[in-house]
Tab-separated table of C-alpha atoms in Angstrom:
chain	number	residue	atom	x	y	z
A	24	UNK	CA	56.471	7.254	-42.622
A	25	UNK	CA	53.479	7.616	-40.517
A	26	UNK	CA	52.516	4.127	-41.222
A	27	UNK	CA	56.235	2.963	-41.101
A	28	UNK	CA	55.546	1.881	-44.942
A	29	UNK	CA	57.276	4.054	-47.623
A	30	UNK	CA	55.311	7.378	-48.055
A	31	UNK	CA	54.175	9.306	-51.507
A	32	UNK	CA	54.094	13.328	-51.720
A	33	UNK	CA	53.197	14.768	-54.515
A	34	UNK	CA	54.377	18.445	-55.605
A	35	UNK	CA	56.446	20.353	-52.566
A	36	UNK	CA	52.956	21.491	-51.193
A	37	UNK	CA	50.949	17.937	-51.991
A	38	UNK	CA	49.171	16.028	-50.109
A	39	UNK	CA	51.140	12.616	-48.308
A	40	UNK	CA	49.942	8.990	-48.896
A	41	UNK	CA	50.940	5.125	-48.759
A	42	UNK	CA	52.276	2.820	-50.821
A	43	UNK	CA	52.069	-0.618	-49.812
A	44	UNK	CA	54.903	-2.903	-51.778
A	45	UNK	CA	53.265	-6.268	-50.571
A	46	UNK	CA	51.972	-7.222	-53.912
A	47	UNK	CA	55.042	-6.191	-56.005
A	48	UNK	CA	57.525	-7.954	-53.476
A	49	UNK	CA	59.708	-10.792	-55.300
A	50	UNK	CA	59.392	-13.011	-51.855
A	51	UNK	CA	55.511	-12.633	-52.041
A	52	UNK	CA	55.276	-16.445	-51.996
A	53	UNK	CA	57.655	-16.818	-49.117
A	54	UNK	CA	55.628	-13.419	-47.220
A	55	UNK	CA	52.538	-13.449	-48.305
A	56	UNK	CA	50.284	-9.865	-47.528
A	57	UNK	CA	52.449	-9.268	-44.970
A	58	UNK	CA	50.924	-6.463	-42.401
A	59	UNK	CA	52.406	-3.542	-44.931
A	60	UNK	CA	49.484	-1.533	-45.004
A	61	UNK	CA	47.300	-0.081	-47.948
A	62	UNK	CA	47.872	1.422	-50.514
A	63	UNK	CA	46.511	5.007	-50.014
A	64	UNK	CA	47.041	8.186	-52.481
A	65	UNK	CA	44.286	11.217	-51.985
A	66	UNK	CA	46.614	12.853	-55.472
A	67	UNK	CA	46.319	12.391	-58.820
A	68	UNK	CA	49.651	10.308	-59.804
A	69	UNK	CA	49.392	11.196	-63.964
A	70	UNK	CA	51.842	13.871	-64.528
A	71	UNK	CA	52.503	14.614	-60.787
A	72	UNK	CA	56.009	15.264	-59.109
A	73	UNK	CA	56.525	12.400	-56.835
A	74	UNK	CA	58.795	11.984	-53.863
A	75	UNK	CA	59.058	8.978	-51.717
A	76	UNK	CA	59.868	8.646	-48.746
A	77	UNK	CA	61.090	5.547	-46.473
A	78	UNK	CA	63.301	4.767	-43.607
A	79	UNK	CA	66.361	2.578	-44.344
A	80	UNK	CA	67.384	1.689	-48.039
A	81	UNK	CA	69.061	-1.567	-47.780
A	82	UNK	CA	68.727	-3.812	-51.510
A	83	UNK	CA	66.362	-1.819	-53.403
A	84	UNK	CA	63.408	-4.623	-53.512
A	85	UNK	CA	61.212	-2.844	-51.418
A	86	UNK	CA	61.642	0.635	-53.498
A	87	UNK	CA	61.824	-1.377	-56.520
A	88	UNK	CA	58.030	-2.919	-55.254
A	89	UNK	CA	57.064	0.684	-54.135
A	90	UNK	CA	57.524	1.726	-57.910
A	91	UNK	CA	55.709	-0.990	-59.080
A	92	UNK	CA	52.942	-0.042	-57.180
A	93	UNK	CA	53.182	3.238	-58.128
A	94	UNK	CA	52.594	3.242	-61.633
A	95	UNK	CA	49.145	1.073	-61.154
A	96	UNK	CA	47.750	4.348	-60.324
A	97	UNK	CA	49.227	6.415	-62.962
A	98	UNK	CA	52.477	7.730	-64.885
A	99	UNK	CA	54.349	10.397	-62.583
A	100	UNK	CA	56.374	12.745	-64.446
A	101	UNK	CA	59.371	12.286	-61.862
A	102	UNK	CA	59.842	10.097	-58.946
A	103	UNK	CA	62.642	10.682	-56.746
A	104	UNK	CA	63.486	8.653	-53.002
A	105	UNK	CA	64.610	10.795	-49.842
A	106	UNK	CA	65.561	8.128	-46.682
A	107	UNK	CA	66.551	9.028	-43.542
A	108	UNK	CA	69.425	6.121	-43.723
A	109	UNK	CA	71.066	4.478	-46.616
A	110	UNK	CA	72.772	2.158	-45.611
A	111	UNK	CA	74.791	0.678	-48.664
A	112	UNK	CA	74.419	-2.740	-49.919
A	113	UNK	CA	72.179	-2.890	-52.792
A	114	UNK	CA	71.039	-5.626	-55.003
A	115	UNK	CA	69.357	-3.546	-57.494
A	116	UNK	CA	70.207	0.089	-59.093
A	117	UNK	CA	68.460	2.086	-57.159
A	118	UNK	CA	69.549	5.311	-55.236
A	119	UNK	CA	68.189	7.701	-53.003
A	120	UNK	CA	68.684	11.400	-54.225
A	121	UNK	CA	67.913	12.507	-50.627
A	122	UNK	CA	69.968	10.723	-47.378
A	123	UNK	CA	69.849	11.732	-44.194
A	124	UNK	CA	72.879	9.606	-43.536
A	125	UNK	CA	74.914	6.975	-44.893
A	126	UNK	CA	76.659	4.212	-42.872
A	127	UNK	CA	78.021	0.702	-44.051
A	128	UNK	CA	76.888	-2.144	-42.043
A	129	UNK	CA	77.539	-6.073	-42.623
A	130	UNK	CA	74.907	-8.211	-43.883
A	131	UNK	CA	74.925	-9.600	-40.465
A	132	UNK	CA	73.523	-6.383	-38.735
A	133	UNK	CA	70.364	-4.422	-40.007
A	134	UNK	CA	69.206	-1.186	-38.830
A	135	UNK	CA	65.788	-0.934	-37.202
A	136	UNK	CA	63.361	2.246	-36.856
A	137	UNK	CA	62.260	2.601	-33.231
A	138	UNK	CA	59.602	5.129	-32.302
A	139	UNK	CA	60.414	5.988	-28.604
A	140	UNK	CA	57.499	6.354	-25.780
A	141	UNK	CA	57.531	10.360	-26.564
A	142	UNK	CA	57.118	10.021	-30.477
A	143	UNK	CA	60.769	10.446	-31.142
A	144	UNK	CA	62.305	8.177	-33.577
A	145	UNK	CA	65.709	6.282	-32.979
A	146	UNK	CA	67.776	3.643	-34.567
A	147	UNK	CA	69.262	0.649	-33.124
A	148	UNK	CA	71.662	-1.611	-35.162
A	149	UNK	CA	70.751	-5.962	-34.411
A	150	UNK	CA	72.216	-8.941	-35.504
A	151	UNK	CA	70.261	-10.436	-38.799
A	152	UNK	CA	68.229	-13.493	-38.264
């Protein structure tokens, strides 16, 4: 989550990269190449064990765009999603295998990803716009 865009490891020893979902996203009209980032993966993806990583999984259109991406570099044998918060609500069937916590908000509130002066991350909870 270095980038705050949803992360790629491959293997348990692999190297990290970057998937960027702008070009997958179903609001691309609306968004356009919103600043998401590159996609960047210094792995092979054919064959390899892939686990993703992202912050908050809300509807599943940003994962589902992730995937997407994905698989224009190769066919993984496995891809599974670890977030630190899930946070219920989805649109789409996705799950994470890996949640660092689960909490039920209203579609009124989302949950942002803060990165504090010392590096430390937090989360604040803000009426939706």
């Amino acid at each position: 989550m270095a980038g705050r865009a949803p992360a790629a490891r491959a293997g348990a020893r692999g190297r990290a990269g970057a998937l960027s979902s702008a070009l997958h996203r179903d609001d691309f009209a609306k968004r356009g190449l919103a600043g998401n980032g590159q996609t960047t993966l210094p792995f092979e993806v054919d064959g390899a064990d892939i686990l993703l990583l992202d912050d908050v999984l809300f509807t599943g259109r940003t994962i589902r765009a992730v995937i997407n991406e994905l698989f224009d570099y190769g066919r993984p044998a496995r891809v599974r999603l670890a977030v630190l918060v899930d946070r219920g609500g989805r649109e789409l069937p996705v799950a994470a295998e890996f949640a660092a916590a689960r909490v039920t908000l209203p579609a009124t509130q989302s949950l942002e990803l803060a990165r504090e002066g010392d590096g430390a991350f937090s989360f604040r909870i803000e009426a939706r716009s």
